[in-house]
C-alpha positions as YAML, in Angstrom:
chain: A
units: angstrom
residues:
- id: 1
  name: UNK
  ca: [115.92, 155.62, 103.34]
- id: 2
  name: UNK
  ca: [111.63, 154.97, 103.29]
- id: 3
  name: UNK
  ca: [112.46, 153.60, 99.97]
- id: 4
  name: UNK
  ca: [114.88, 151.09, 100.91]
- id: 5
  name: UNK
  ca: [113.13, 149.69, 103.83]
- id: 6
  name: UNK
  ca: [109.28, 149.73, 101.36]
- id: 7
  name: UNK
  ca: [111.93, 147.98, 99.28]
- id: 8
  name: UNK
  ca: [113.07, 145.47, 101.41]
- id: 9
  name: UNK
  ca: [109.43, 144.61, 103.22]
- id: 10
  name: UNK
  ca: [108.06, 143.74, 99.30]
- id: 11
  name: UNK
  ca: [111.18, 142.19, 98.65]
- id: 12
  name: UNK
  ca: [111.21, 139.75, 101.75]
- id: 13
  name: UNK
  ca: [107.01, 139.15, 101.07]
- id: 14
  name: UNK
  ca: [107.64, 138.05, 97.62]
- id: 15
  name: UNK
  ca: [110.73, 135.44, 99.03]
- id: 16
  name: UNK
  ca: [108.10, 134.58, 101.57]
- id: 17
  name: UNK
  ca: [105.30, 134.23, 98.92]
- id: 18
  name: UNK
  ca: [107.12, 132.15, 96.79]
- id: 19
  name: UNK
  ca: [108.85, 129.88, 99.11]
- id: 20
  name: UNK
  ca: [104.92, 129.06, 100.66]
- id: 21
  name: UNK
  ca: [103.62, 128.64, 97.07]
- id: 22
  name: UNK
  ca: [105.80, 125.46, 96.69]
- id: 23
  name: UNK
  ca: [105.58, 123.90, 100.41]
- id: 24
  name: UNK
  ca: [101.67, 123.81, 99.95]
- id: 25
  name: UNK
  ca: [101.44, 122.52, 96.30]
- id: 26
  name: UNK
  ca: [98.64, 119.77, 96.01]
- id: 27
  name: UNK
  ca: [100.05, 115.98, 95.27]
- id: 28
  name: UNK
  ca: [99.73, 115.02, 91.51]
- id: 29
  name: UNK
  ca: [98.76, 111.34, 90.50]
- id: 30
  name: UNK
  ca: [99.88, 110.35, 87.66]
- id: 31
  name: UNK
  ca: [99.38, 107.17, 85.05]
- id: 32
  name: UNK
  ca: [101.77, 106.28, 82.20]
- id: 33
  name: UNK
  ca: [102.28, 103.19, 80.14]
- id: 34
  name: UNK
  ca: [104.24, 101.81, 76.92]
- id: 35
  name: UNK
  ca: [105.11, 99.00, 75.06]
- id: 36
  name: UNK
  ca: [107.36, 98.50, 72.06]
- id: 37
  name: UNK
  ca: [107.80, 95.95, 69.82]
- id: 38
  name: UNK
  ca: [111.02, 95.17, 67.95]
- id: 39
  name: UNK
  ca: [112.70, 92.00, 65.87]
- id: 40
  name: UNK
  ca: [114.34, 90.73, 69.47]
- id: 41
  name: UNK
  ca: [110.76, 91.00, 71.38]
- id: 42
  name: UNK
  ca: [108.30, 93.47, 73.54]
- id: 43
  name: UNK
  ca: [109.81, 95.45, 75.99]
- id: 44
  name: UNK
  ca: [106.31, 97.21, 78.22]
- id: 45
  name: UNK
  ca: [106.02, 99.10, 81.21]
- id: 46
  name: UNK
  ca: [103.18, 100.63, 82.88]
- id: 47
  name: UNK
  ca: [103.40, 102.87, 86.43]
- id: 48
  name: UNK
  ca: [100.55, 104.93, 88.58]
- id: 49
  name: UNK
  ca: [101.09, 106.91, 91.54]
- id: 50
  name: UNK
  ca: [98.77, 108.89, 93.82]
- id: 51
  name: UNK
  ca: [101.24, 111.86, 94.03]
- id: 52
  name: UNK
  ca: [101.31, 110.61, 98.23]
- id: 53
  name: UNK
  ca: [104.40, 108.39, 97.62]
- id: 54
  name: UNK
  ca: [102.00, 105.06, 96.60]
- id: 55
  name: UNK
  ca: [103.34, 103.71, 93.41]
- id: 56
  name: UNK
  ca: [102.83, 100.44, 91.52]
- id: 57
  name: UNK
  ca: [103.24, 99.45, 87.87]
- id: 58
  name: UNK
  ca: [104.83, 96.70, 86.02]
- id: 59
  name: UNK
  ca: [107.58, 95.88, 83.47]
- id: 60
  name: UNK
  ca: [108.64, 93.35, 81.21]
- id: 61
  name: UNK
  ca: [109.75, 91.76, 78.19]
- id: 62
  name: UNK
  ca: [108.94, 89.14, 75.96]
- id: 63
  name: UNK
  ca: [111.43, 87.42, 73.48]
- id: 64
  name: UNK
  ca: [110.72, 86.24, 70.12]
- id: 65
  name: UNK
  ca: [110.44, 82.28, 71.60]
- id: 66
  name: UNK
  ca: [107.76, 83.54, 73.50]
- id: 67
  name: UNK
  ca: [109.83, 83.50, 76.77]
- id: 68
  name: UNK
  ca: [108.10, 86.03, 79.55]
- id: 69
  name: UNK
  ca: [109.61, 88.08, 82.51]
- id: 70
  name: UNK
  ca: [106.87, 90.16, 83.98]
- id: 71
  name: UNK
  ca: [108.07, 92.31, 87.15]
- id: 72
  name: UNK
  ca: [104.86, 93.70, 89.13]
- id: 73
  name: UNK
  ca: [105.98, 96.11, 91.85]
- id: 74
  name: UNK
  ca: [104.51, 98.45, 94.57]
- id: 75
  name: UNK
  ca: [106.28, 101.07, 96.80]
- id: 76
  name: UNK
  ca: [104.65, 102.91, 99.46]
- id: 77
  name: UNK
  ca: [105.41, 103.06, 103.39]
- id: 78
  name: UNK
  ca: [105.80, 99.58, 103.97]
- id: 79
  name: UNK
  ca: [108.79, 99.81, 101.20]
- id: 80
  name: UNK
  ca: [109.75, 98.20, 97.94]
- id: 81
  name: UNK
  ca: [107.78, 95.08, 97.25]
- id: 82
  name: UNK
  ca: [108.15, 93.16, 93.95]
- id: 83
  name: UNK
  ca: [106.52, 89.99, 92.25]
- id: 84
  name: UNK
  ca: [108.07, 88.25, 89.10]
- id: 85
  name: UNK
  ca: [106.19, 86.24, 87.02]
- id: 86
  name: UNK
  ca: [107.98, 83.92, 83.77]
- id: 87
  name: UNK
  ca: [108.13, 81.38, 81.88]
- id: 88
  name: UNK
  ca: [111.72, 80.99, 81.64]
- id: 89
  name: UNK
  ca: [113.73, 77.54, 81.51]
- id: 90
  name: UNK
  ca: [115.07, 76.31, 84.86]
- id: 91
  name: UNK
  ca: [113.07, 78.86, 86.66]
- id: 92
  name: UNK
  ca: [111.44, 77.76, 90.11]
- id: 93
  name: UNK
  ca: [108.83, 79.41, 92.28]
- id: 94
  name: UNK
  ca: [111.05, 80.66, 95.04]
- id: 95
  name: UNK
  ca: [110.86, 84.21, 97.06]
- id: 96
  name: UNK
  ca: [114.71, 85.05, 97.33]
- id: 97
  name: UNK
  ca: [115.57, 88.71, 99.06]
- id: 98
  name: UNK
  ca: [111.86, 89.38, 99.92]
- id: 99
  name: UNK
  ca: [110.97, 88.89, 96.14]
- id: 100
  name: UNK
  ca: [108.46, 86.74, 95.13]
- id: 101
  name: UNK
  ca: [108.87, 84.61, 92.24]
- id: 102
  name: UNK
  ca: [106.37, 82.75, 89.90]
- id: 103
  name: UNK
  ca: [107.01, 80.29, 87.58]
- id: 104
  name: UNK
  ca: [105.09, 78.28, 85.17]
- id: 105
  name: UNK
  ca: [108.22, 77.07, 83.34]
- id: 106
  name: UNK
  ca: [108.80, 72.99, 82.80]
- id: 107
  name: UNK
  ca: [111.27, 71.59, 85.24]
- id: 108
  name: UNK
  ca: [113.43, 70.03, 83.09]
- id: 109
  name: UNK
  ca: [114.95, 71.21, 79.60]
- id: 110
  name: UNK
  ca: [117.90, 70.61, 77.18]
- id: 111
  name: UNK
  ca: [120.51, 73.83, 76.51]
- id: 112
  name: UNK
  ca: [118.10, 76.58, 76.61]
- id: 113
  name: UNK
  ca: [120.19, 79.06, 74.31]
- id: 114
  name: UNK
  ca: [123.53, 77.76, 74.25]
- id: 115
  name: UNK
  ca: [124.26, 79.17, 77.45]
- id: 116
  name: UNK
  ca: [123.94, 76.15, 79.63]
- id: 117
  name: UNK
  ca: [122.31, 73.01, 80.34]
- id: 118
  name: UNK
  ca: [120.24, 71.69, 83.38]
- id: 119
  name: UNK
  ca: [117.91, 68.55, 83.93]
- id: 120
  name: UNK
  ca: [115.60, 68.52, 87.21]
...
């Protein structure tokens, strides 16, 4: 019967050890960053966080034209906040949804792709 309860008090302190050893582990920053090139462009992304819930990083991609989309982002307590910044045709610098949007595109082209057409 001794044995059983020495048992079950080490038991129970090992459940307890355990469960405080991950409820009091230190935050861990971390950094990280890529970019690949391939025959249809550069796909890149790069991301930090402080390991408190404070992230930012950025991603894009570049075509073969030369044609940019650049997303810069940051998330913390004050939410989700993003920034794009291109080059693409019939692109405008607008801030739709909360989302900020530079462009250094011209104003007017000719059947970018053969998608569509558009004149401003």
């Amino acid at each position: 019967m001794i044995v059983r309860i020495i048992f079950g008090v080490v038991l129970v302190c090992l459940v307890a050890g355990d469960e405080d050893l991950y409820h009091h582990q230190n935050p861990i920053p971390y950094d990280f960053g890529y970019a690949v090139k391939s025959h249809d462009g550069t796909h890149f992304r790069k991301e930090q966080g402080n390991g408190h819930g404070q992230v930012q990083g950025s991603y894009g991609y570049t075509d073969p034209q030369g044609i940019l989309r650049e997303v810069h982002y940051v998330a913390d307590q004050n939410g989700f906040r993003a920034q794009i910044k291109t080059n693409e045709p019939g692109t405008i610098n607008n801030d739709p949804a909360n989302v900020r949007v530079v462009s250094n595109a011209h104003h007017g082209f000719q059947r970018y792709g053969s998608l569509f057409s558009h004149d401003q």
